[in-house]
Amino acid sequence: MTQMNYTDKKKPTRVAIISNGKYQSKRIAGKLFAIFKDADNFYLTKRDPDVVISIGGDGMLLSAFHMYEKALDHVRFVGIHTGHLGFYTDYRDFEVDKLIENLRQDKGESISYPIVKVKITLADGRVIKGRALNESTIKRIEKTMVADVVINKVKFERFRGDGLSVSTPTGSTAYNKSLGGAILHPTIEALQLTEISSLNNRVYRTIGSSLIIPRKDAIEVVPKRLGVYTISIDNKTMQYRNVKKIEYSIDSKKIHFVATPSHTSFWERVMDAFIGECDS
Ligand code: NAD
């Protein structure tokens, strides 16, 4: 747990409220607006907030992260969950009063998780940069993707298949898990490189298991065929023609969540999301 550059208690906490379009989310947003509007210790603003409250599901939290990704140094996030599965959301829709009380008691502490830096270089020299909270994938839709995988400047393998995914520890429970990747605790600052339908036979070979790559090592994926590539960063998907290479590394910045008493531990969240209650 870390303490952020905070806390002049006389200065109101600047709060942004971001909600998805669901009726239930809008209703909670309305309730929060009404409470914060008249509170001395909070100031509602979408510009340069200290705390971003995301109302919806994980998708909404991912969108809130991307909305404020340029302010990661000083912004903290907290999620209220009105969707089905809340991996990044600590509060349920009926816990709004508890959230407000916890924010009133807040001392500026945060829980921080690594994110992945993405750098796409196109054959025409253009460079596109991004950050992912869950994962970034590269796929070739029209034909088999053939690409060299370079880890820490060493050519590791020539991959053939649908594509590759690079996930963060907190993203390891999302698409990465569906691809057969491992679940990685976020205190392990590493990326996970996972195959998407690799071709493995007597002629072509890939490692076949996901790889856990430490902070010091960068991953490069170098496509070997011209054509259209689909690159995703969390819930956003782009298409680029003729990708020269895509580089992945752990970003120098992290995402910070408000460390309220309701912030559930990683394993509790994994258990809650995937196992549910165990039979005794
Ligand atoms: P979405 O918002 O509908 O999310 C899809 C599901 O993934 C939801 O149930 C959500 O709660 C869950 N999810 C998101 N982040 C998670 C995490 N870190 N741990 C556990 N579950 C998580 O879909 P979207 O907005 O299109 O994409 C958001 C994310 O959905 C992507 O970043 C990707 O990880 C995930 N996704 C998963 C699959 C898959 O498992 N086959 C396919 C596409 C996207």
PDB file of N, CA, C and O in Angstrom, residues 124-187:
ATOM      1  N   ASP A 124       5.435   2.326 -42.614  1.00  0.00           N
ATOM      2  CA  ASP A 124       5.673   3.679 -43.150  1.00  0.00           C
ATOM      3  C   ASP A 124       6.355   4.589 -42.123  1.00  0.00           C
ATOM      4  O   ASP A 124       6.483   5.795 -42.350  1.00  0.00           O
ATOM      5  N   GLY A 125       6.746   4.048 -40.997  1.00  0.00           N
ATOM      6  CA  GLY A 125       7.504   4.821 -40.012  1.00  0.00           C
ATOM      7  C   GLY A 125       6.660   5.397 -38.882  1.00  0.00           C
ATOM      8  O   GLY A 125       7.196   5.867 -37.885  1.00  0.00           O
ATOM      9  N   ARG A 126       5.327   5.367 -39.051  1.00  0.00           N
ATOM     10  CA  ARG A 126       4.482   5.910 -37.976  1.00  0.00           C
ATOM     11  C   ARG A 126       4.618   5.070 -36.711  1.00  0.00           C
ATOM     12  O   ARG A 126       4.757   3.837 -36.784  1.00  0.00           O
ATOM     13  N   VAL A 127       4.538   5.754 -35.558  1.00  0.00           N
ATOM     14  CA  VAL A 127       4.620   5.052 -34.270  1.00  0.00           C
ATOM     15  C   VAL A 127       3.369   5.399 -33.457  1.00  0.00           C
ATOM     16  O   VAL A 127       3.012   6.575 -33.339  1.00  0.00           O
ATOM     17  N   ILE A 128       2.719   4.383 -32.944  1.00  0.00           N
ATOM     18  CA  ILE A 128       1.514   4.603 -32.127  1.00  0.00           C
ATOM     19  C   ILE A 128       1.800   4.023 -30.748  1.00  0.00           C
ATOM     20  O   ILE A 128       2.251   2.878 -30.629  1.00  0.00           O
ATOM     21  N   LYS A 129       1.541   4.834 -29.707  1.00  0.00           N
ATOM     22  CA  LYS A 129       1.828   4.358 -28.354  1.00  0.00           C
ATOM     23  C   LYS A 129       0.545   4.210 -27.554  1.00  0.00           C
ATOM     24  O   LYS A 129      -0.419   4.954 -27.774  1.00  0.00           O
ATOM     25  N   GLY A 130       0.533   3.278 -26.652  1.00  0.00           N
ATOM     26  CA  GLY A 130      -0.649   3.097 -25.807  1.00  0.00           C
ATOM     27  C   GLY A 130      -0.286   2.420 -24.499  1.00  0.00           C
ATOM     28  O   GLY A 130       0.879   2.040 -24.286  1.00  0.00           O
ATOM     29  N   ARG A 131      -1.292   2.292 -23.634  1.00  0.00           N
ATOM     30  CA  ARG A 131      -1.111   1.590 -22.360  1.00  0.00           C
ATOM     31  C   ARG A 131      -2.304   0.688 -22.162  1.00  0.00           C
ATOM     32  O   ARG A 131      -3.428   1.083 -22.473  1.00  0.00           O
ATOM     33  N   ALA A 132      -2.059  -0.502 -21.634  1.00  0.00           N
ATOM     34  CA  ALA A 132      -3.177  -1.410 -21.376  1.00  0.00           C
ATOM     35  C   ALA A 132      -3.227  -1.772 -19.897  1.00  0.00           C
ATOM     36  O   ALA A 132      -2.191  -2.015 -19.282  1.00  0.00           O
ATOM     37  N   LEU A 133      -4.427  -1.792 -19.380  1.00  0.00           N
ATOM     38  CA  LEU A 133      -4.625  -2.227 -17.991  1.00  0.00           C
ATOM     39  C   LEU A 133      -4.812  -3.750 -17.942  1.00  0.00           C
ATOM     40  O   LEU A 133      -4.344  -4.416 -17.028  1.00  0.00           O
ATOM     41  N   ASN A 134      -5.506  -4.299 -18.923  1.00  0.00           N
ATOM     42  CA  ASN A 134      -5.713  -5.761 -18.979  1.00  0.00           C
ATOM     43  C   ASN A 134      -4.694  -6.439 -19.898  1.00  0.00           C
ATOM     44  O   ASN A 134      -3.893  -7.226 -19.468  1.00  0.00           O
ATOM     45  N   GLU A 135      -4.801  -6.112 -21.194  1.00  0.00           N
ATOM     46  CA  GLU A 135      -3.923  -6.765 -22.167  1.00  0.00           C
ATOM     47  C   GLU A 135      -3.944  -6.037 -23.492  1.00  0.00           C
ATOM     48  O   GLU A 135      -4.815  -5.208 -23.765  1.00  0.00           O
ATOM     49  N   SER A 136      -2.958  -6.381 -24.297  1.00  0.00           N
ATOM     50  CA  SER A 136      -2.963  -5.948 -25.694  1.00  0.00           C
ATOM     51  C   SER A 136      -2.756  -7.210 -26.526  1.00  0.00           C
ATOM     52  O   SER A 136      -1.957  -8.075 -26.168  1.00  0.00           O
ATOM     53  N   THR A 137      -3.493  -7.302 -27.635  1.00  0.00           N
ATOM     54  CA  THR A 137      -3.337  -8.471 -28.504  1.00  0.00           C
ATOM     55  C   THR A 137      -2.983  -8.009 -29.914  1.00  0.00           C
ATOM     56  O   THR A 137      -3.318  -6.894 -30.318  1.00  0.00           O
ATOM     57  N   ILE A 138      -2.325  -8.882 -30.640  1.00  0.00           N
ATOM     58  CA  ILE A 138      -2.115  -8.656 -32.081  1.00  0.00           C
ATOM     59  C   ILE A 138      -2.576  -9.921 -32.798  1.00  0.00           C
ATOM     60  O   ILE A 138      -2.222 -11.040 -32.395  1.00  0.00           O
ATOM     61  N   LYS A 139      -3.423  -9.716 -33.814  1.00  0.00           N
ATOM     62  CA  LYS A 139      -3.950 -10.855 -34.564  1.00  0.00           C
ATOM     63  C   LYS A 139      -3.910 -10.524 -36.051  1.00  0.00           C
ATOM     64  O   LYS A 139      -3.988  -9.348 -36.426  1.00  0.00           O
ATOM     65  N   ARG A 140      -3.804 -11.563 -36.844  1.00  0.00           N
ATOM     66  CA  ARG A 140      -3.956 -11.371 -38.292  1.00  0.00           C
ATOM     67  C   ARG A 140      -5.199 -12.159 -38.660  1.00  0.00           C
ATOM     68  O   ARG A 140      -5.262 -13.375 -38.420  1.00  0.00           O
ATOM     69  N   ILE A 141      -6.179 -11.442 -39.181  1.00  0.00           N
ATOM     70  CA  ILE A 141      -7.487 -12.063 -39.375  1.00  0.00           C
ATOM     71  C   ILE A 141      -7.537 -12.877 -40.669  1.00  0.00           C
ATOM     72  O   ILE A 141      -7.975 -14.027 -40.688  1.00  0.00           O
ATOM     73  N   GLU A 142      -7.035 -12.285 -41.759  1.00  0.00           N
ATOM     74  CA  GLU A 142      -7.288 -12.904 -43.068  1.00  0.00           C
ATOM     75  C   GLU A 142      -6.491 -14.199 -43.291  1.00  0.00           C
ATOM     76  O   GLU A 142      -6.972 -15.111 -43.956  1.00  0.00           O
ATOM     77  N   LYS A 143      -5.279 -14.267 -42.699  1.00  0.00           N
ATOM     78  CA  LYS A 143      -4.444 -15.458 -42.884  1.00  0.00           C
ATOM     79  C   LYS A 143      -3.698 -15.744 -41.592  1.00  0.00           C
ATOM     80  O   LYS A 143      -3.745 -14.940 -40.656  1.00  0.00           O
ATOM     81  N   THR A 144      -2.964 -16.841 -41.567  1.00  0.00           N
ATOM     82  CA  THR A 144      -2.163 -17.170 -40.385  1.00  0.00           C
ATOM     83  C   THR A 144      -1.183 -16.039 -40.088  1.00  0.00           C
ATOM     84  O   THR A 144      -0.522 -15.539 -41.004  1.00  0.00           O
ATOM     85  N   MET A 145      -1.095 -15.674 -38.806  1.00  0.00           N
ATOM     86  CA  MET A 145      -0.085 -14.668 -38.448  1.00  0.00           C
ATOM     87  C   MET A 145       1.268 -15.368 -38.331  1.00  0.00           C
ATOM     88  O   MET A 145       1.384 -16.383 -37.633  1.00  0.00           O
ATOM     89  N   VAL A 146       2.234 -14.851 -39.043  1.00  0.00           N
ATOM     90  CA  VAL A 146       3.601 -15.363 -38.918  1.00  0.00           C
ATOM     91  C   VAL A 146       4.416 -14.219 -38.335  1.00  0.00           C
ATOM     92  O   VAL A 146       4.465 -13.127 -38.923  1.00  0.00           O
ATOM     93  N   ALA A 147       5.003 -14.452 -37.183  1.00  0.00           N
ATOM     94  CA  ALA A 147       5.723 -13.341 -36.534  1.00  0.00           C
ATOM     95  C   ALA A 147       6.859 -13.879 -35.689  1.00  0.00           C
ATOM     96  O   ALA A 147       6.737 -14.949 -35.076  1.00  0.00           O
ATOM     97  N   ASP A 148       7.943 -13.118 -35.661  1.00  0.00           N
ATOM     98  CA  ASP A 148       9.043 -13.477 -34.760  1.00  0.00           C
ATOM     99  C   ASP A 148       8.756 -12.910 -33.382  1.00  0.00           C
ATOM    100  O   ASP A 148       8.309 -11.758 -33.261  1.00  0.00           O
ATOM    101  N   VAL A 149       9.007 -13.726 -32.373  1.00  0.00           N
ATOM    102  CA  VAL A 149       8.867 -13.268 -30.995  1.00  0.00           C
ATOM    103  C   VAL A 149      10.276 -13.044 -30.460  1.00  0.00           C
ATOM    104  O   VAL A 149      11.096 -13.973 -30.448  1.00  0.00           O
ATOM    105  N   VAL A 150      10.541 -11.802 -30.072  1.00  0.00           N
ATOM    106  CA  VAL A 150      11.879 -11.439 -29.578  1.00  0.00           C
ATOM    107  C   VAL A 150      11.727 -11.050 -28.107  1.00  0.00           C
ATOM    108  O   VAL A 150      10.912 -10.189 -27.768  1.00  0.00           O
ATOM    109  N   ILE A 151      12.479 -11.721 -27.239  1.00  0.00           N
ATOM    110  CA  ILE A 151      12.392 -11.402 -25.813  1.00  0.00           C
ATOM    111  C   ILE A 151      13.765 -10.938 -25.359  1.00  0.00           C
ATOM    112  O   ILE A 151      14.757 -11.666 -25.530  1.00  0.00           O
ATOM    113  N   ASN A 152      13.795  -9.738 -24.785  1.00  0.00           N
ATOM    114  CA  ASN A 152      15.064  -9.181 -24.312  1.00  0.00           C
ATOM    115  C   ASN A 152      16.123  -9.239 -25.426  1.00  0.00           C
ATOM    116  O   ASN A 152      17.254  -9.656 -25.201  1.00  0.00           O
ATOM    117  N   LYS A 153      15.698  -8.854 -26.615  1.00  0.00           N
ATOM    118  CA  LYS A 153      16.553  -8.745 -27.818  1.00  0.00           C
ATOM    119  C   LYS A 153      17.027 -10.104 -28.363  1.00  0.00           C
ATOM    120  O   LYS A 153      17.864 -10.160 -29.257  1.00  0.00           O
ATOM    121  N   VAL A 154      16.522 -11.190 -27.827  1.00  0.00           N
ATOM    122  CA  VAL A 154      16.895 -12.517 -28.337  1.00  0.00           C
ATOM    123  C   VAL A 154      15.708 -13.071 -29.129  1.00  0.00           C
ATOM    124  O   VAL A 154      14.584 -13.106 -28.607  1.00  0.00           O
ATOM    125  N   LYS A 155      15.956 -13.482 -30.367  1.00  0.00           N
ATOM    126  CA  LYS A 155      14.852 -14.082 -31.133  1.00  0.00           C
ATOM    127  C   LYS A 155      14.497 -15.417 -30.499  1.00  0.00           C
ATOM    128  O   LYS A 155      15.324 -16.335 -30.447  1.00  0.00           O
ATOM    129  N   PHE A 156      13.278 -15.477 -29.974  1.00  0.00           N
ATOM    130  CA  PHE A 156      12.883 -16.645 -29.195  1.00  0.00           C
ATOM    131  C   PHE A 156      12.246 -17.721 -30.073  1.00  0.00           C
ATOM    132  O   PHE A 156      12.558 -18.897 -29.957  1.00  0.00           O
ATOM    133  N   GLU A 157      11.344 -17.299 -30.953  1.00  0.00           N
ATOM    134  CA  GLU A 157      10.667 -18.285 -31.807  1.00  0.00           C
ATOM    135  C   GLU A 157      10.015 -17.586 -32.993  1.00  0.00           C
ATOM    136  O   GLU A 157       9.820 -16.373 -32.968  1.00  0.00           O
ATOM    137  N   ARG A 158       9.700 -18.366 -34.008  1.00  0.00           N
ATOM    138  CA  ARG A 158       8.831 -17.862 -35.081  1.00  0.00           C
ATOM    139  C   ARG A 158       7.440 -18.430 -34.819  1.00  0.00           C
ATOM    140  O   ARG A 158       7.234 -19.644 -34.852  1.00  0.00           O
ATOM    141  N   PHE A 159       6.518 -17.517 -34.508  1.00  0.00           N
ATOM    142  CA  PHE A 159       5.157 -17.918 -34.151  1.00  0.00           C
ATOM    143  C   PHE A 159       4.287 -17.997 -35.395  1.00  0.00           C
ATOM    144  O   PHE A 159       4.356 -17.130 -36.271  1.00  0.00           O
ATOM    145  N   ARG A 160       3.475 -19.031 -35.458  1.00  0.00           N
ATOM    146  CA  ARG A 160       2.439 -19.117 -36.491  1.00  0.00           C
ATOM    147  C   ARG A 160       1.130 -19.451 -35.795  1.00  0.00           C
ATOM    148  O   ARG A 160       1.081 -20.368 -34.961  1.00  0.00           O
ATOM    149  N   GLY A 161       0.106 -18.695 -36.126  1.00  0.00           N
ATOM    150  CA  GLY A 161      -1.197 -18.949 -35.496  1.00  0.00           C
ATOM    151  C   GLY A 161      -2.095 -17.750 -35.680  1.00  0.00           C
ATOM    152  O   GLY A 161      -1.885 -16.941 -36.583  1.00  0.00           O
ATOM    153  N   ASP A 162      -3.098 -17.634 -34.787  1.00  0.00           N
ATOM    154  CA  ASP A 162      -4.038 -16.505 -34.906  1.00  0.00           C
ATOM    155  C   ASP A 162      -3.428 -15.217 -34.378  1.00  0.00           C
ATOM    156  O   ASP A 162      -3.677 -14.145 -34.900  1.00  0.00           O
ATOM    157  N   GLY A 163      -2.670 -15.319 -33.269  1.00  0.00           N
ATOM    158  CA  GLY A 163      -2.119 -14.097 -32.699  1.00  0.00           C
ATOM    159  C   GLY A 163      -1.503 -14.320 -31.332  1.00  0.00           C
ATOM    160  O   GLY A 163      -1.325 -15.462 -30.882  1.00  0.00           O
ATOM    161  N   LEU A 164      -1.185 -13.208 -30.688  1.00  0.00           N
ATOM    162  CA  LEU A 164      -0.531 -13.256 -29.375  1.00  0.00           C
ATOM    163  C   LEU A 164      -1.168 -12.217 -28.456  1.00  0.00           C
ATOM    164  O   LEU A 164      -1.660 -11.179 -28.918  1.00  0.00           O
ATOM    165  N   SER A 165      -1.135 -12.520 -27.175  1.00  0.00           N
ATOM    166  CA  SER A 165      -1.679 -11.597 -26.179  1.00  0.00           C
ATOM    167  C   SER A 165      -0.596 -11.303 -25.145  1.00  0.00           C
ATOM    168  O   SER A 165       0.140 -12.218 -24.746  1.00  0.00           O
ATOM    169  N   VAL A 166      -0.505 -10.057 -24.730  1.00  0.00           N
ATOM    170  CA  VAL A 166       0.410  -9.703 -23.639  1.00  0.00           C
ATOM    171  C   VAL A 166      -0.436  -9.069 -22.543  1.00  0.00           C
ATOM    172  O   VAL A 166      -1.076  -8.035 -22.760  1.00  0.00           O
ATOM    173  N   SER A 167      -0.470  -9.715 -21.394  1.00  0.00           N
ATOM    174  CA  SER A 167      -1.363  -9.228 -20.339  1.00  0.00           C
ATOM    175  C   SER A 167      -0.595  -8.765 -19.111  1.00  0.00           C
ATOM    176  O   SER A 167       0.545  -9.182 -18.868  1.00  0.00           O
ATOM    177  N   THR A 168      -1.244  -7.917 -18.345  1.00  0.00           N
ATOM    178  CA  THR A 168      -0.724  -7.460 -17.054  1.00  0.00           C
ATOM    179  C   THR A 168      -1.115  -8.500 -15.999  1.00  0.00           C
ATOM    180  O   THR A 168      -1.952  -9.379 -16.279  1.00  0.00           O
ATOM    181  N   PRO A 169      -0.593  -8.390 -14.784  1.00  0.00           N
ATOM    182  CA  PRO A 169      -1.047  -9.331 -13.744  1.00  0.00           C
ATOM    183  C   PRO A 169      -2.563  -9.240 -13.483  1.00  0.00           C
ATOM    184  O   PRO A 169      -3.243 -10.264 -13.428  1.00  0.00           O
ATOM    185  N   THR A 170      -3.109  -8.001 -13.392  1.00  0.00           N
ATOM    186  CA  THR A 170      -4.560  -7.924 -13.136  1.00  0.00           C
ATOM    187  C   THR A 170      -5.355  -8.321 -14.376  1.00  0.00           C
ATOM    188  O   THR A 170      -6.499  -8.764 -14.257  1.00  0.00           O
ATOM    189  N   GLY A 171      -4.744  -8.202 -15.546  1.00  0.00           N
ATOM    190  CA  GLY A 171      -5.412  -8.652 -16.771  1.00  0.00           C
ATOM    191  C   GLY A 171      -5.293 -10.155 -16.968  1.00  0.00           C
ATOM    192  O   GLY A 171      -5.936 -10.731 -17.848  1.00  0.00           O
ATOM    193  N   SER A 172      -4.467 -10.800 -16.128  1.00  0.00           N
ATOM    194  CA  SER A 172      -4.254 -12.242 -16.324  1.00  0.00           C
ATOM    195  C   SER A 172      -5.530 -13.048 -16.092  1.00  0.00           C
ATOM    196  O   SER A 172      -5.653 -14.175 -16.566  1.00  0.00           O
ATOM    197  N   THR A 173      -6.498 -12.457 -15.382  1.00  0.00           N
ATOM    198  CA  THR A 173      -7.757 -13.170 -15.129  1.00  0.00           C
ATOM    199  C   THR A 173      -8.794 -12.895 -16.213  1.00  0.00           C
ATOM    200  O   THR A 173      -9.905 -13.412 -16.148  1.00  0.00           O
ATOM    201  N   ALA A 174      -8.445 -12.061 -17.196  1.00  0.00           N
ATOM    202  CA  ALA A 174      -9.396 -11.709 -18.255  1.00  0.00           C
ATOM    203  C   ALA A 174      -9.154 -12.599 -19.488  1.00  0.00           C
ATOM    204  O   ALA A 174      -9.145 -13.831 -19.368  1.00  0.00           O
ATOM    205  N   TYR A 175      -8.934 -12.000 -20.639  1.00  0.00           N
ATOM    206  CA  TYR A 175      -8.774 -12.760 -21.885  1.00  0.00           C
ATOM    207  C   TYR A 175      -7.644 -13.793 -21.745  1.00  0.00           C
ATOM    208  O   TYR A 175      -7.759 -14.935 -22.204  1.00  0.00           O
ATOM    209  N   ASN A 176      -6.568 -13.395 -21.073  1.00  0.00           N
ATOM    210  CA  ASN A 176      -5.425 -14.295 -20.871  1.00  0.00           C
ATOM    211  C   ASN A 176      -5.858 -15.629 -20.271  1.00  0.00           C
ATOM    212  O   ASN A 176      -5.378 -16.691 -20.659  1.00  0.00           O
ATOM    213  N   LYS A 177      -6.777 -15.563 -19.312  1.00  0.00           N
ATOM    214  CA  LYS A 177      -7.230 -16.802 -18.651  1.00  0.00           C
ATOM    215  C   LYS A 177      -7.994 -17.679 -19.648  1.00  0.00           C
ATOM    216  O   LYS A 177      -7.816 -18.905 -19.674  1.00  0.00           O
ATOM    217  N   SER A 178      -8.821 -17.045 -20.477  1.00  0.00           N
ATOM    218  CA  SER A 178      -9.556 -17.824 -21.490  1.00  0.00           C
ATOM    219  C   SER A 178      -8.606 -18.490 -22.480  1.00  0.00           C
ATOM    220  O   SER A 178      -8.936 -19.516 -23.077  1.00  0.00           O
ATOM    221  N   LEU A 179      -7.434 -17.884 -22.658  1.00  0.00           N
ATOM    222  CA  LEU A 179      -6.444 -18.450 -23.601  1.00  0.00           C
ATOM    223  C   LEU A 179      -5.592 -19.537 -22.945  1.00  0.00           C
ATOM    224  O   LEU A 179      -4.667 -20.067 -23.557  1.00  0.00           O
ATOM    225  N   GLY A 180      -5.868 -19.827 -21.696  1.00  0.00           N
ATOM    226  CA  GLY A 180      -5.120 -20.878 -20.998  1.00  0.00           C
ATOM    227  C   GLY A 180      -3.912 -20.352 -20.241  1.00  0.00           C
ATOM    228  O   GLY A 180      -3.086 -21.136 -19.768  1.00  0.00           O
ATOM    229  N   GLY A 181      -3.801 -19.037 -20.113  1.00  0.00           N
ATOM    230  CA  GLY A 181      -2.677 -18.451 -19.366  1.00  0.00           C
ATOM    231  C   GLY A 181      -2.859 -18.624 -17.867  1.00  0.00           C
ATOM    232  O   GLY A 181      -3.946 -18.972 -17.391  1.00  0.00           O
ATOM    233  N   ALA A 182      -1.774 -18.342 -17.145  1.00  0.00           N
ATOM    234  CA  ALA A 182      -1.817 -18.485 -15.686  1.00  0.00           C
ATOM    235  C   ALA A 182      -2.375 -17.213 -15.051  1.00  0.00           C
ATOM    236  O   ALA A 182      -2.386 -16.152 -15.669  1.00  0.00           O
ATOM    237  N   ILE A 183      -2.811 -17.342 -13.816  1.00  0.00           N
ATOM    238  CA  ILE A 183      -3.230 -16.162 -13.048  1.00  0.00           C
ATOM    239  C   ILE A 183      -2.021 -15.683 -12.251  1.00  0.00           C
ATOM    240  O   ILE A 183      -1.389 -16.470 -11.539  1.00  0.00           O
ATOM    241  N   LEU A 184      -1.705 -14.410 -12.419  1.00  0.00           N
ATOM    242  CA  LEU A 184      -0.480 -13.853 -11.832  1.00  0.00           C
ATOM    243  C   LEU A 184      -0.848 -12.823 -10.770  1.00  0.00           C
ATOM    244  O   LEU A 184      -1.625 -11.901 -11.050  1.00  0.00           O
ATOM    245  N   HIS A 185      -0.277 -12.967  -9.580  1.00  0.00           N
ATOM    246  CA  HIS A 185      -0.565 -11.989  -8.524  1.00  0.00           C
ATOM    247  C   HIS A 185       0.062 -10.643  -8.896  1.00  0.00           C
ATOM    248  O   HIS A 185       1.217 -10.604  -9.352  1.00  0.00           O
ATOM    249  N   PRO A 186      -0.679  -9.541  -8.704  1.00  0.00           N
ATOM    250  CA  PRO A 186      -0.158  -8.235  -9.164  1.00  0.00           C
ATOM    251  C   PRO A 186       1.060  -7.713  -8.411  1.00  0.00           C
ATOM    252  O   PRO A 186       1.662  -6.726  -8.836  1.00  0.00           O
ATOM    253  N   THR A 187       1.468  -8.335  -7.327  1.00  0.00           N
ATOM    254  CA  THR A 187       2.737  -7.903  -6.708  1.00  0.00           C
ATOM    255  C   THR A 187       3.926  -8.465  -7.491  1.00  0.00           C
ATOM    256  O   THR A 187       5.058  -8.059  -7.279  1.00  0.00           O
TER     257      THR A 187
END
